[in-house]
């Protein structure tokens, strides 16, 4: 049964995991750098500790980001970076979104 | 949270974060002062090799101690080394060529071997301008234009002044601009320390975040 999205090619293929605003923000920040730590990402995105941890966990489960935990002077230190799959997924997301908007007309 | 996502601006902001502690200006200042020392004494101090080897390590150790615990750690994307080296080399060649053409035109009938030494401050000023233009491009901060223009104009002013001996011109230029850079860096660092207190992401916070994750997963 048609749901109306057939007129907008790309809508169906939008990655809903990335489409969530907080996760989109996280992916965007990781996309332009090599790696960041938890504190840096928290400050740049404005997300709370728990919120960022929660979204980070989702993205890690999807294989989009890699989370490395270590201890520096007995203090926990978490470093994050995009995986090649995450980078590809983000590129696809941007491509799909641009297709969706180019399909919209006034 | 921002309503708009501009990847270029996010990248520029990440770069700005890496230089907001003042260590870059401090390092530049130390380098310029050190070069002035070698230039004026015409003897390369024995710790040049140590500075090259341990300089980046010392900088990283300082960042680990003062910067990362305050604003976090970011590793920027590695630049294309060949492209960067070609750009720097090309820029240097253009600057040297322009300077030679300029000096040839102005001092056509009075060319002396001292002329090169006399105009080295302009050469260094132009190279600093290039470095500042690069920093402006990466950070988007217009203050680098001001630093670059002042460096170049300062170089020209020092070249026009009659220093005796002539080599003192570059030495004085490096001391003035190196000292200024060091001072700016130290003030920036002190303000950075005041503005950004140490952040403690304690283990109990980590535990509470794990609880949050469990809650999220349960929903």
PDB file of C-alpha atoms in Angstrom:
ATOM      1  CA  UNK A   1       0.000   0.000   0.000  1.00  0.00           C
ATOM      2  CA  UNK A   2       1.501   3.374  -0.961  1.00  0.00           C
ATOM      3  CA  UNK A   3       2.458   5.587   1.986  1.00  0.00           C
ATOM      4  CA  UNK A   4       3.200   8.745   0.030  1.00  0.00           C
ATOM      5  CA  UNK A   5       6.969   8.455   0.233  1.00  0.00           C
ATOM      6  CA  UNK A   6       7.281   7.028  -3.291  1.00  0.00           C
ATOM      7  CA  UNK A   7       7.169  10.602  -4.605  1.00  0.00           C
ATOM      8  CA  UNK A   8      10.281  11.436  -2.608  1.00  0.00           C
ATOM      9  CA  UNK A   9      12.960   8.922  -3.514  1.00  0.00           C
ATOM     10  CA  UNK A  10      15.458   8.842  -0.687  1.00  0.00           C
ATOM     11  CA  UNK A  11      12.996   9.357   2.187  1.00  0.00           C
ATOM     12  CA  UNK A  12      12.735   5.628   2.740  1.00  0.00           C
ATOM     13  CA  UNK A  13      16.470   5.186   2.743  1.00  0.00           C
ATOM     14  CA  UNK A  14      17.126   7.903   5.337  1.00  0.00           C
ATOM     15  CA  UNK A  15      19.050   6.364   8.206  1.00  0.00           C
ATOM     16  CA  UNK A  16      16.782   6.935  11.219  1.00  0.00           C
ATOM     17  CA  UNK A  17      19.590   6.202  13.642  1.00  0.00           C
ATOM     18  CA  UNK A  18      21.552   9.192  12.327  1.00  0.00           C
ATOM     19  CA  UNK A  19      18.442  11.303  11.732  1.00  0.00           C
ATOM     20  CA  UNK A  20      17.828  11.765  15.476  1.00  0.00           C
ATOM     21  CA  UNK A  21      19.062  15.356  16.227  1.00  0.00           C
ATOM     22  CA  UNK A  22      21.495  14.540  19.048  1.00  0.00           C
ATOM     23  CA  UNK A  23      23.029  11.627  17.150  1.00  0.00           C
ATOM     24  CA  UNK A  24      23.236  13.737  13.990  1.00  0.00           C
ATOM     25  CA  UNK A  25      25.156  16.311  15.989  1.00  0.00           C
ATOM     26  CA  UNK A  26      27.526  13.663  17.362  1.00  0.00           C
ATOM     27  CA  UNK A  27      28.105  12.164  13.917  1.00  0.00           C
ATOM     28  CA  UNK A  28      28.719  15.647  12.431  1.00  0.00           C
ATOM     29  CA  UNK A  29      31.356  16.452  15.030  1.00  0.00           C
ATOM     30  CA  UNK A  30      33.095  13.126  14.580  1.00  0.00           C
ATOM     31  CA  UNK A  31      32.924  13.386  10.775  1.00  0.00           C
ATOM     32  CA  UNK A  32      35.223  16.428  10.562  1.00  0.00           C
ATOM     33  CA  UNK A  33      37.958  15.213  12.927  1.00  0.00           C
ATOM     34  CA  UNK A  34      40.129  12.162  13.467  1.00  0.00           C
ATOM     35  CA  UNK A  35      39.071  11.513  17.066  1.00  0.00           C
ATOM     36  CA  UNK A  36      37.805  13.304  20.178  1.00  0.00           C
ATOM     37  CA  UNK A  37      37.404  12.477  23.813  1.00  0.00           C
ATOM     38  CA  UNK A  38      34.170  12.431  25.765  1.00  0.00           C
ATOM     39  CA  UNK A  39      34.704  15.841  27.388  1.00  0.00           C
ATOM     40  CA  UNK A  40      35.392  17.568  24.083  1.00  0.00           C
ATOM     41  CA  UNK A  41      32.305  16.078  22.459  1.00  0.00           C
ATOM     42  CA  UNK A  42      30.142  16.925  25.463  1.00  0.00           C
ATOM     43  CA  UNK A  43      31.256  20.572  25.357  1.00  0.00           C
ATOM     44  CA  UNK A  44      30.872  20.910  21.601  1.00  0.00           C
ATOM     45  CA  UNK A  45      27.454  19.282  21.335  1.00  0.00           C
ATOM     46  CA  UNK A  46      26.001  20.732  24.539  1.00  0.00           C
ATOM     47  CA  UNK A  47      24.651  17.288  25.490  1.00  0.00           C
ATOM     48  CA  UNK A  48      24.614  16.117  29.090  1.00  0.00           C
ATOM     49  CA  UNK A  49      26.869  13.306  30.286  1.00  0.00           C
ATOM     50  CA  UNK A  50      24.081  10.731  30.407  1.00  0.00           C
ATOM     51  CA  UNK A  51      22.501  11.815  27.157  1.00  0.00           C
ATOM     52  CA  UNK A  52      25.774  11.661  25.275  1.00  0.00           C
ATOM     53  CA  UNK A  53      26.602   8.254  26.794  1.00  0.00           C
ATOM     54  CA  UNK A  54      23.232   6.911  25.754  1.00  0.00           C
ATOM     55  CA  UNK A  55      23.480   8.072  22.133  1.00  0.00           C
ATOM     56  CA  UNK A  56      27.113   7.052  21.971  1.00  0.00           C
ATOM     57  CA  UNK A  57      26.087   3.561  22.994  1.00  0.00           C
ATOM     58  CA  UNK A  58      23.492   3.365  20.201  1.00  0.00           C
ATOM     59  CA  UNK A  59      25.980   4.518  17.579  1.00  0.00           C
ATOM     60  CA  UNK A  60      28.586   2.083  18.855  1.00  0.00           C
ATOM     61  CA  UNK A  61      26.110  -0.810  18.668  1.00  0.00           C
ATOM     62  CA  UNK A  62      25.370   0.117  15.062  1.00  0.00           C
ATOM     63  CA  UNK A  63      29.101   0.013  14.325  1.00  0.00           C
ATOM     64  CA  UNK A  64      29.167   3.697  13.355  1.00  0.00           C
ATOM     65  CA  UNK A  65      31.610   4.801  16.031  1.00  0.00           C
ATOM     66  CA  UNK A  66      34.445   3.200  17.878  1.00  0.00           C
ATOM     67  CA  UNK A  67      34.756   3.897  21.612  1.00  0.00           C
ATOM     68  CA  UNK A  68      38.079   3.288  23.308  1.00  0.00           C
ATOM     69  CA  UNK A  69      38.187   3.453  27.081  1.00  0.00           C
ATOM     70  CA  UNK A  70      41.438   3.928  28.922  1.00  0.00           C
ATOM     71  CA  UNK A  71      42.685   5.244  32.239  1.00  0.00           C
ATOM     72  CA  UNK A  72      45.073   8.185  32.461  1.00  0.00           C
ATOM     73  CA  UNK A  73      46.464   8.691  35.955  1.00  0.00           C
ATOM     74  CA  UNK A  74      43.635   6.498  37.295  1.00  0.00           C
ATOM     75  CA  UNK A  75      41.019   8.740  35.672  1.00  0.00           C
ATOM     76  CA  UNK A  76      38.692   7.320  33.017  1.00  0.00           C
ATOM     77  CA  UNK A  77      39.300   8.644  29.520  1.00  0.00           C
ATOM     78  CA  UNK A  78      37.059   7.812  26.582  1.00  0.00           C
ATOM     79  CA  UNK A  79      38.152   8.443  23.001  1.00  0.00           C
ATOM     80  CA  UNK A  80      35.701   8.225  20.112  1.00  0.00           C
ATOM     81  CA  UNK A  81      36.088   8.132  16.350  1.00  0.00           C
ATOM     82  CA  UNK A  82      33.959   7.295  13.352  1.00  0.00           C
ATOM     83  CA  UNK A  83      34.413   3.870  11.842  1.00  0.00           C
ATOM     84  CA  UNK A  84      34.657   3.547   8.025  1.00  0.00           C
ATOM     85  CA  UNK A  85      31.054   2.219   8.122  1.00  0.00           C
ATOM     86  CA  UNK A  86      29.975   5.262  10.124  1.00  0.00           C
ATOM     87  CA  UNK A  87      31.642   7.616   7.673  1.00  0.00           C
ATOM     88  CA  UNK A  88      29.979   5.865   4.760  1.00  0.00           C
ATOM     89  CA  UNK A  89      26.598   5.924   6.528  1.00  0.00           C
ATOM     90  CA  UNK A  90      26.969   9.647   7.189  1.00  0.00           C
ATOM     91  CA  UNK A  91      27.889  10.302   3.541  1.00  0.00           C
ATOM     92  CA  UNK A  92      24.827   8.310   2.449  1.00  0.00           C
ATOM     93  CA  UNK A  93      22.654  10.214   4.920  1.00  0.00           C
ATOM     94  CA  UNK A  94      23.799  13.571   3.529  1.00  0.00           C
ATOM     95  CA  UNK A  95      23.249  12.360  -0.035  1.00  0.00           C
ATOM     96  CA  UNK A  96      19.756  11.091   0.764  1.00  0.00           C
ATOM     97  CA  UNK A  97      18.772  14.256   2.593  1.00  0.00           C
ATOM     98  CA  UNK A  98      19.936  16.392  -0.286  1.00  0.00           C
ATOM     99  CA  UNK A  99      17.916  14.205  -2.701  1.00  0.00           C
ATOM    100  CA  UNK A 100      14.847  14.579  -0.520  1.00  0.00           C
ATOM    101  CA  UNK A 101      15.129  18.359  -0.477  1.00  0.00           C
ATOM    102  CA  UNK A 102      15.845  18.555  -4.182  1.00  0.00           C
ATOM    103  CA  UNK A 103      12.632  16.537  -4.674  1.00  0.00           C
ATOM    104  CA  UNK A 104      10.603  19.130  -2.773  1.00  0.00           C
ATOM    105  CA  UNK A 105       9.263  22.100  -4.694  1.00  0.00           C
ATOM    106  CA  UNK A 106       7.266  25.175  -3.677  1.00  0.00           C
TER     107      UNK A 106
ATOM    108  CA  UNK B   1      22.059  22.653  20.721  1.00  0.00           C
ATOM    109  CA  UNK B   2      22.454  24.458  17.417  1.00  0.00           C
ATOM    110  CA  UNK B   3      19.581  24.363  14.922  1.00  0.00           C
ATOM    111  CA  UNK B   4      21.903  24.360  11.962  1.00  0.00           C
ATOM    112  CA  UNK B   5      24.740  22.008  11.134  1.00  0.00           C
ATOM    113  CA  UNK B   6      27.594  23.478   9.127  1.00  0.00           C
ATOM    114  CA  UNK B   7      30.383  20.918   8.801  1.00  0.00           C
ATOM    115  CA  UNK B   8      32.969  23.500   7.723  1.00  0.00           C
ATOM    116  CA  UNK B   9      32.183  25.655  10.747  1.00  0.00           C
ATOM    117  CA  UNK B  10      32.336  22.619  13.063  1.00  0.00           C
ATOM    118  CA  UNK B  11      35.771  21.825  11.636  1.00  0.00           C
ATOM    119  CA  UNK B  12      36.953  25.423  12.072  1.00  0.00           C
ATOM    120  CA  UNK B  13      35.631  25.413  15.631  1.00  0.00           C
ATOM    121  CA  UNK B  14      37.510  22.188  16.385  1.00  0.00           C
ATOM    122  CA  UNK B  15      40.696  23.834  15.095  1.00  0.00           C
ATOM    123  CA  UNK B  16      40.050  26.924  17.245  1.00  0.00           C
ATOM    124  CA  UNK B  17      39.745  24.664  20.288  1.00  0.00           C
ATOM    125  CA  UNK B  18      43.231  23.283  19.640  1.00  0.00           C
ATOM    126  CA  UNK B  19      44.829  26.733  19.764  1.00  0.00           C
ATOM    127  CA  UNK B  20      42.837  28.488  22.470  1.00  0.00           C
ATOM    128  CA  UNK B  21      45.271  27.479  25.258  1.00  0.00           C
ATOM    129  CA  UNK B  22      47.991  29.872  23.990  1.00  0.00           C
ATOM    130  CA  UNK B  23      50.625  27.152  23.602  1.00  0.00           C
ATOM    131  CA  UNK B  24      50.925  27.783  19.850  1.00  0.00           C
ATOM    132  CA  UNK B  25      51.854  31.433  20.426  1.00  0.00           C
ATOM    133  CA  UNK B  26      54.242  30.418  23.228  1.00  0.00           C
ATOM    134  CA  UNK B  27      55.915  27.852  20.959  1.00  0.00           C
ATOM    135  CA  UNK B  28      56.174  30.360  18.100  1.00  0.00           C
ATOM    136  CA  UNK B  29      57.665  32.930  20.479  1.00  0.00           C
ATOM    137  CA  UNK B  30      60.242  30.480  21.828  1.00  0.00           C
ATOM    138  CA  UNK B  31      61.143  29.436  18.271  1.00  0.00           C
ATOM    139  CA  UNK B  32      61.634  33.025  17.085  1.00  0.00           C
ATOM    140  CA  UNK B  33      63.710  33.911  20.149  1.00  0.00           C
ATOM    141  CA  UNK B  34      65.787  30.788  19.691  1.00  0.00           C
ATOM    142  CA  UNK B  35      66.403  31.570  16.002  1.00  0.00           C
ATOM    143  CA  UNK B  36      67.438  35.103  16.969  1.00  0.00           C
ATOM    144  CA  UNK B  37      69.952  33.603  19.399  1.00  0.00           C
ATOM    145  CA  UNK B  38      71.502  31.399  16.716  1.00  0.00           C
ATOM    146  CA  UNK B  39      71.385  34.236  14.176  1.00  0.00           C
ATOM    147  CA  UNK B  40      73.086  36.793  16.410  1.00  0.00           C
ATOM    148  CA  UNK B  41      75.710  34.446  17.812  1.00  0.00           C
ATOM    149  CA  UNK B  42      76.308  32.743  14.441  1.00  0.00           C
ATOM    150  CA  UNK B  43      76.858  29.546  16.435  1.00  0.00           C
ATOM    151  CA  UNK B  44      74.164  26.895  16.559  1.00  0.00           C
ATOM    152  CA  UNK B  45      73.608  26.052  20.217  1.00  0.00           C
ATOM    153  CA  UNK B  46      74.038  22.334  20.890  1.00  0.00           C
ATOM    154  CA  UNK B  47      70.478  21.821  22.050  1.00  0.00           C
ATOM    155  CA  UNK B  48      68.951  22.518  18.614  1.00  0.00           C
ATOM    156  CA  UNK B  49      68.548  18.793  17.982  1.00  0.00           C
ATOM    157  CA  UNK B  50      67.027  18.320  21.447  1.00  0.00           C
ATOM    158  CA  UNK B  51      64.547  21.117  20.757  1.00  0.00           C
ATOM    159  CA  UNK B  52      63.487  19.506  17.476  1.00  0.00           C
ATOM    160  CA  UNK B  53      63.172  16.051  19.042  1.00  0.00           C
ATOM    161  CA  UNK B  54      61.622  16.965  22.373  1.00  0.00           C
ATOM    162  CA  UNK B  55      59.726  20.160  21.447  1.00  0.00           C
ATOM    163  CA  UNK B  56      56.572  18.398  20.182  1.00  0.00           C
ATOM    164  CA  UNK B  57      56.699  15.943  23.113  1.00  0.00           C
ATOM    165  CA  UNK B  58      56.958  18.745  25.641  1.00  0.00           C
ATOM    166  CA  UNK B  59      54.040  20.529  23.959  1.00  0.00           C
ATOM    167  CA  UNK B  60      51.924  17.357  24.081  1.00  0.00           C
ATOM    168  CA  UNK B  61      52.813  16.826  27.759  1.00  0.00           C
ATOM    169  CA  UNK B  62      51.747  20.409  28.550  1.00  0.00           C
ATOM    170  CA  UNK B  63      48.479  19.910  26.689  1.00  0.00           C
ATOM    171  CA  UNK B  64      47.832  16.680  28.565  1.00  0.00           C
ATOM    172  CA  UNK B  65      48.381  18.462  31.837  1.00  0.00           C
ATOM    173  CA  UNK B  66      46.610  21.766  31.225  1.00  0.00           C
ATOM    174  CA  UNK B  67      44.434  21.627  28.093  1.00  0.00           C
ATOM    175  CA  UNK B  68      42.730  18.245  27.772  1.00  0.00           C
ATOM    176  CA  UNK B  69      41.439  18.116  31.384  1.00  0.00           C
ATOM    177  CA  UNK B  70      39.771  21.502  30.803  1.00  0.00           C
ATOM    178  CA  UNK B  71      38.322  21.447  27.289  1.00  0.00           C
ATOM    179  CA  UNK B  72      38.884  17.888  26.162  1.00  0.00           C
ATOM    180  CA  UNK B  73      41.018  16.274  23.520  1.00  0.00           C
ATOM    181  CA  UNK B  74      40.592  16.479  19.765  1.00  0.00           C
ATOM    182  CA  UNK B  75      42.813  15.082  17.048  1.00  0.00           C
ATOM    183  CA  UNK B  76      42.243  16.935  13.815  1.00  0.00           C
ATOM    184  CA  UNK B  77      42.308  15.118  10.501  1.00  0.00           C
ATOM    185  CA  UNK B  78      45.796  14.564   9.157  1.00  0.00           C
ATOM    186  CA  UNK B  79      46.528  16.951   6.364  1.00  0.00           C
ATOM    187  CA  UNK B  80      47.847  15.818   3.015  1.00  0.00           C
ATOM    188  CA  UNK B  81      51.579  16.104   3.794  1.00  0.00           C
ATOM    189  CA  UNK B  82      52.655  16.416   0.151  1.00  0.00           C
ATOM    190  CA  UNK B  83      50.061  19.111  -0.551  1.00  0.00           C
ATOM    191  CA  UNK B  84      51.051  21.046   2.575  1.00  0.00           C
ATOM    192  CA  UNK B  85      54.794  20.803   1.867  1.00  0.00           C
ATOM    193  CA  UNK B  86      54.225  21.845  -1.762  1.00  0.00           C
ATOM    194  CA  UNK B  87      52.135  24.800  -0.587  1.00  0.00           C
ATOM    195  CA  UNK B  88      54.772  25.967   1.922  1.00  0.00           C
ATOM    196  CA  UNK B  89      57.637  25.486  -0.536  1.00  0.00           C
ATOM    197  CA  UNK B  90      55.715  27.212  -3.353  1.00  0.00           C
ATOM    198  CA  UNK B  91      54.810  30.146  -1.107  1.00  0.00           C
ATOM    199  CA  UNK B  92      58.441  30.530   0.014  1.00  0.00           C
ATOM    200  CA  UNK B  93      59.633  30.513  -3.593  1.00  0.00           C
ATOM    201  CA  UNK B  94      57.088  33.167  -4.586  1.00  0.00           C
ATOM    202  CA  UNK B  95      58.041  35.372  -1.613  1.00  0.00           C
ATOM    203  CA  UNK B  96      61.781  35.053  -2.351  1.00  0.00           C
ATOM    204  CA  UNK B  97      61.222  35.710  -6.065  1.00  0.00           C
ATOM    205  CA  UNK B  98      59.120  38.816  -5.334  1.00  0.00           C
ATOM    206  CA  UNK B  99      61.740  40.106  -2.907  1.00  0.00           C
ATOM    207  CA  UNK B 100      64.576  39.555  -5.416  1.00  0.00           C
ATOM    208  CA  UNK B 101      62.600  41.336  -8.159  1.00  0.00           C
ATOM    209  CA  UNK B 102      61.789  44.205  -5.794  1.00  0.00           C
ATOM    210  CA  UNK B 103      65.401  44.587  -4.594  1.00  0.00           C
ATOM    211  CA  UNK B 104      66.688  44.295  -8.166  1.00  0.00           C
ATOM    212  CA  UNK B 105      64.380  47.115  -9.234  1.00  0.00           C
ATOM    213  CA  UNK B 106      65.114  49.415  -6.293  1.00  0.00           C
ATOM    214  CA  UNK B 107      68.851  48.781  -5.799  1.00  0.00           C
ATOM    215  CA  UNK B 108      69.794  48.174  -9.429  1.00  0.00           C
ATOM    216  CA  UNK B 109      72.850  50.416  -9.263  1.00  0.00           C
ATOM    217  CA  UNK B 110      73.831  49.916  -5.648  1.00  0.00           C
ATOM    218  CA  UNK B 111      73.636  46.147  -5.125  1.00  0.00           C
ATOM    219  CA  UNK B 112      75.837  44.947  -2.235  1.00  0.00           C
ATOM    220  CA  UNK B 113      76.208  41.635  -0.429  1.00  0.00           C
ATOM    221  CA  UNK B 114      74.697  43.175   2.725  1.00  0.00           C
ATOM    222  CA  UNK B 115      71.436  43.803   0.931  1.00  0.00           C
ATOM    223  CA  UNK B 116      70.198  40.262   1.483  1.00  0.00           C
ATOM    224  CA  UNK B 117      70.848  40.459   5.241  1.00  0.00           C
ATOM    225  CA  UNK B 118      69.215  43.841   5.432  1.00  0.00           C
ATOM    226  CA  UNK B 119      65.961  42.554   3.906  1.00  0.00           C
ATOM    227  CA  UNK B 120      65.754  39.280   5.801  1.00  0.00           C
ATOM    228  CA  UNK B 121      63.237  40.788   8.291  1.00  0.00           C
ATOM    229  CA  UNK B 122      60.872  41.415   5.353  1.00  0.00           C
ATOM    230  CA  UNK B 123      61.393  37.848   4.183  1.00  0.00           C
ATOM    231  CA  UNK B 124      60.622  36.455   7.646  1.00  0.00           C
ATOM    232  CA  UNK B 125      57.667  38.856   7.990  1.00  0.00           C
ATOM    233  CA  UNK B 126      56.250  37.590   4.688  1.00  0.00           C
ATOM    234  CA  UNK B 127      56.701  33.975   5.824  1.00  0.00           C
ATOM    235  CA  UNK B 128      54.913  34.759   9.093  1.00  0.00           C
ATOM    236  CA  UNK B 129      52.131  36.380   7.052  1.00  0.00           C
ATOM    237  CA  UNK B 130      51.796  33.077   5.155  1.00  0.00           C
ATOM    238  CA  UNK B 131      51.569  31.126   8.415  1.00  0.00           C
ATOM    239  CA  UNK B 132      48.932  33.540   9.726  1.00  0.00           C
ATOM    240  CA  UNK B 133      46.897  33.282   6.511  1.00  0.00           C
ATOM    241  CA  UNK B 134      46.962  29.510   6.900  1.00  0.00           C
ATOM    242  CA  UNK B 135      45.770  29.803  10.513  1.00  0.00           C
ATOM    243  CA  UNK B 136      43.000  32.195   9.461  1.00  0.00           C
ATOM    244  CA  UNK B 137      41.852  29.753   6.790  1.00  0.00           C
ATOM    245  CA  UNK B 138      41.699  26.875   9.262  1.00  0.00           C
ATOM    246  CA  UNK B 139      40.176  28.764  12.177  1.00  0.00           C
ATOM    247  CA  UNK B 140      38.111  31.473  10.497  1.00  0.00           C
ATOM    248  CA  UNK B 141      39.461  33.984  13.034  1.00  0.00           C
ATOM    249  CA  UNK B 142      40.262  37.384  11.543  1.00  0.00           C
ATOM    250  CA  UNK B 143      42.788  38.323  14.243  1.00  0.00           C
ATOM    251  CA  UNK B 144      45.305  36.249  12.277  1.00  0.00           C
ATOM    252  CA  UNK B 145      45.026  38.770   9.428  1.00  0.00           C
ATOM    253  CA  UNK B 146      46.058  41.485  11.894  1.00  0.00           C
ATOM    254  CA  UNK B 147      49.002  39.411  13.228  1.00  0.00           C
ATOM    255  CA  UNK B 148      50.129  38.655   9.657  1.00  0.00           C
ATOM    256  CA  UNK B 149      49.932  42.256   8.430  1.00  0.00           C
ATOM    257  CA  UNK B 150      51.754  43.555  11.529  1.00  0.00           C
ATOM    258  CA  UNK B 151      54.478  40.901  11.022  1.00  0.00           C
ATOM    259  CA  UNK B 152      54.984  41.947   7.403  1.00  0.00           C
ATOM    260  CA  UNK B 153      54.893  45.699   8.068  1.00  0.00           C
ATOM    261  CA  UNK B 154      57.259  45.202  11.018  1.00  0.00           C
ATOM    262  CA  UNK B 155      59.632  43.263   8.734  1.00  0.00           C
ATOM    263  CA  UNK B 156      59.601  46.068   6.162  1.00  0.00           C
ATOM    264  CA  UNK B 157      60.181  48.699   8.884  1.00  0.00           C
ATOM    265  CA  UNK B 158      63.145  46.742  10.305  1.00  0.00           C
ATOM    266  CA  UNK B 159      64.582  46.335   6.797  1.00  0.00           C
ATOM    267  CA  UNK B 160      64.403  50.062   6.107  1.00  0.00           C
ATOM    268  CA  UNK B 161      66.118  50.987   9.362  1.00  0.00           C
ATOM    269  CA  UNK B 162      69.929  51.147   9.240  1.00  0.00           C
ATOM    270  CA  UNK B 163      71.128  48.569  11.757  1.00  0.00           C
ATOM    271  CA  UNK B 164      74.807  48.314  12.520  1.00  0.00           C
ATOM    272  CA  UNK B 165      75.939  45.607  11.954  1.00  0.00           C
ATOM    273  CA  UNK B 166      73.325  44.796   9.335  1.00  0.00           C
ATOM    274  CA  UNK B 167      72.605  41.297  10.740  1.00  0.00           C
ATOM    275  CA  UNK B 168      71.252  42.883  13.908  1.00  0.00           C
ATOM    276  CA  UNK B 169      68.114  43.855  11.957  1.00  0.00           C
ATOM    277  CA  UNK B 170      66.766  40.324  11.758  1.00  0.00           C
ATOM    278  CA  UNK B 171      67.950  39.516  15.275  1.00  0.00           C
ATOM    279  CA  UNK B 172      66.071  42.504  16.704  1.00  0.00           C
ATOM    280  CA  UNK B 173      62.995  41.726  14.613  1.00  0.00           C
ATOM    281  CA  UNK B 174      62.923  38.133  15.871  1.00  0.00           C
ATOM    282  CA  UNK B 175      63.412  39.267  19.457  1.00  0.00           C
ATOM    283  CA  UNK B 176      60.597  41.803  19.264  1.00  0.00           C
ATOM    284  CA  UNK B 177      58.092  39.551  17.511  1.00  0.00           C
ATOM    285  CA  UNK B 178      59.201  36.440  19.386  1.00  0.00           C
ATOM    286  CA  UNK B 179      58.852  38.287  22.675  1.00  0.00           C
ATOM    287  CA  UNK B 180      55.446  39.645  21.681  1.00  0.00           C
ATOM    288  CA  UNK B 181      54.251  36.192  20.629  1.00  0.00           C
ATOM    289  CA  UNK B 182      55.517  34.676  23.875  1.00  0.00           C
ATOM    290  CA  UNK B 183      53.767  37.389  25.888  1.00  0.00           C
ATOM    291  CA  UNK B 184      50.485  36.978  23.985  1.00  0.00           C
ATOM    292  CA  UNK B 185      50.752  33.210  24.491  1.00  0.00           C
ATOM    293  CA  UNK B 186      51.349  33.512  28.235  1.00  0.00           C
ATOM    294  CA  UNK B 187      48.455  35.947  28.706  1.00  0.00           C
ATOM    295  CA  UNK B 188      46.196  33.686  26.589  1.00  0.00           C
ATOM    296  CA  UNK B 189      47.238  30.693  28.672  1.00  0.00           C
ATOM    297  CA  UNK B 190      46.551  32.453  31.980  1.00  0.00           C
ATOM    298  CA  UNK B 191      43.121  33.567  30.747  1.00  0.00           C
ATOM    299  CA  UNK B 192      42.487  30.050  29.461  1.00  0.00           C
ATOM    300  CA  UNK B 193      43.257  28.580  32.898  1.00  0.00           C
ATOM    301  CA  UNK B 194      40.920  31.044  34.596  1.00  0.00           C
ATOM    302  CA  UNK B 195      38.122  30.633  32.080  1.00  0.00           C
ATOM    303  CA  UNK B 196      38.159  26.856  31.832  1.00  0.00           C
ATOM    304  CA  UNK B 197      38.392  25.104  35.198  1.00  0.00           C
ATOM    305  CA  UNK B 198      39.420  21.472  35.438  1.00  0.00           C
ATOM    306  CA  UNK B 199      36.550  19.186  34.481  1.00  0.00           C
ATOM    307  CA  UNK B 200      36.213  16.052  36.494  1.00  0.00           C
ATOM    308  CA  UNK B 201      34.295  13.271  34.857  1.00  0.00           C
ATOM    309  CA  UNK B 202      34.435  11.121  37.957  1.00  0.00           C
ATOM    310  CA  UNK B 203      33.982   7.416  38.075  1.00  0.00           C
ATOM    311  CA  UNK B 204      30.648   7.812  39.844  1.00  0.00           C
ATOM    312  CA  UNK B 205      29.458   9.922  36.901  1.00  0.00           C
ATOM    313  CA  UNK B 206      30.522   7.138  34.581  1.00  0.00           C
ATOM    314  CA  UNK B 207      28.547   4.693  36.689  1.00  0.00           C
ATOM    315  CA  UNK B 208      25.480   6.944  36.644  1.00  0.00           C
ATOM    316  CA  UNK B 209      25.795   7.253  32.884  1.00  0.00           C
ATOM    317  CA  UNK B 210      25.826   3.475  32.609  1.00  0.00           C
ATOM    318  CA  UNK B 211      22.581   3.461  34.624  1.00  0.00           C
ATOM    319  CA  UNK B 212      21.152   5.967  32.148  1.00  0.00           C
ATOM    320  CA  UNK B 213      22.168   3.709  29.297  1.00  0.00           C
ATOM    321  CA  UNK B 214      20.438   0.761  30.940  1.00  0.00           C
ATOM    322  CA  UNK B 215      17.289   2.837  31.364  1.00  0.00           C
ATOM    323  CA  UNK B 216      17.411   3.913  27.732  1.00  0.00           C
ATOM    324  CA  UNK B 217      17.818   0.348  26.594  1.00  0.00           C
ATOM    325  CA  UNK B 218      14.890  -0.740  28.731  1.00  0.00           C
ATOM    326  CA  UNK B 219      12.582   1.795  27.105  1.00  0.00           C
TER     327      UNK B 219
END
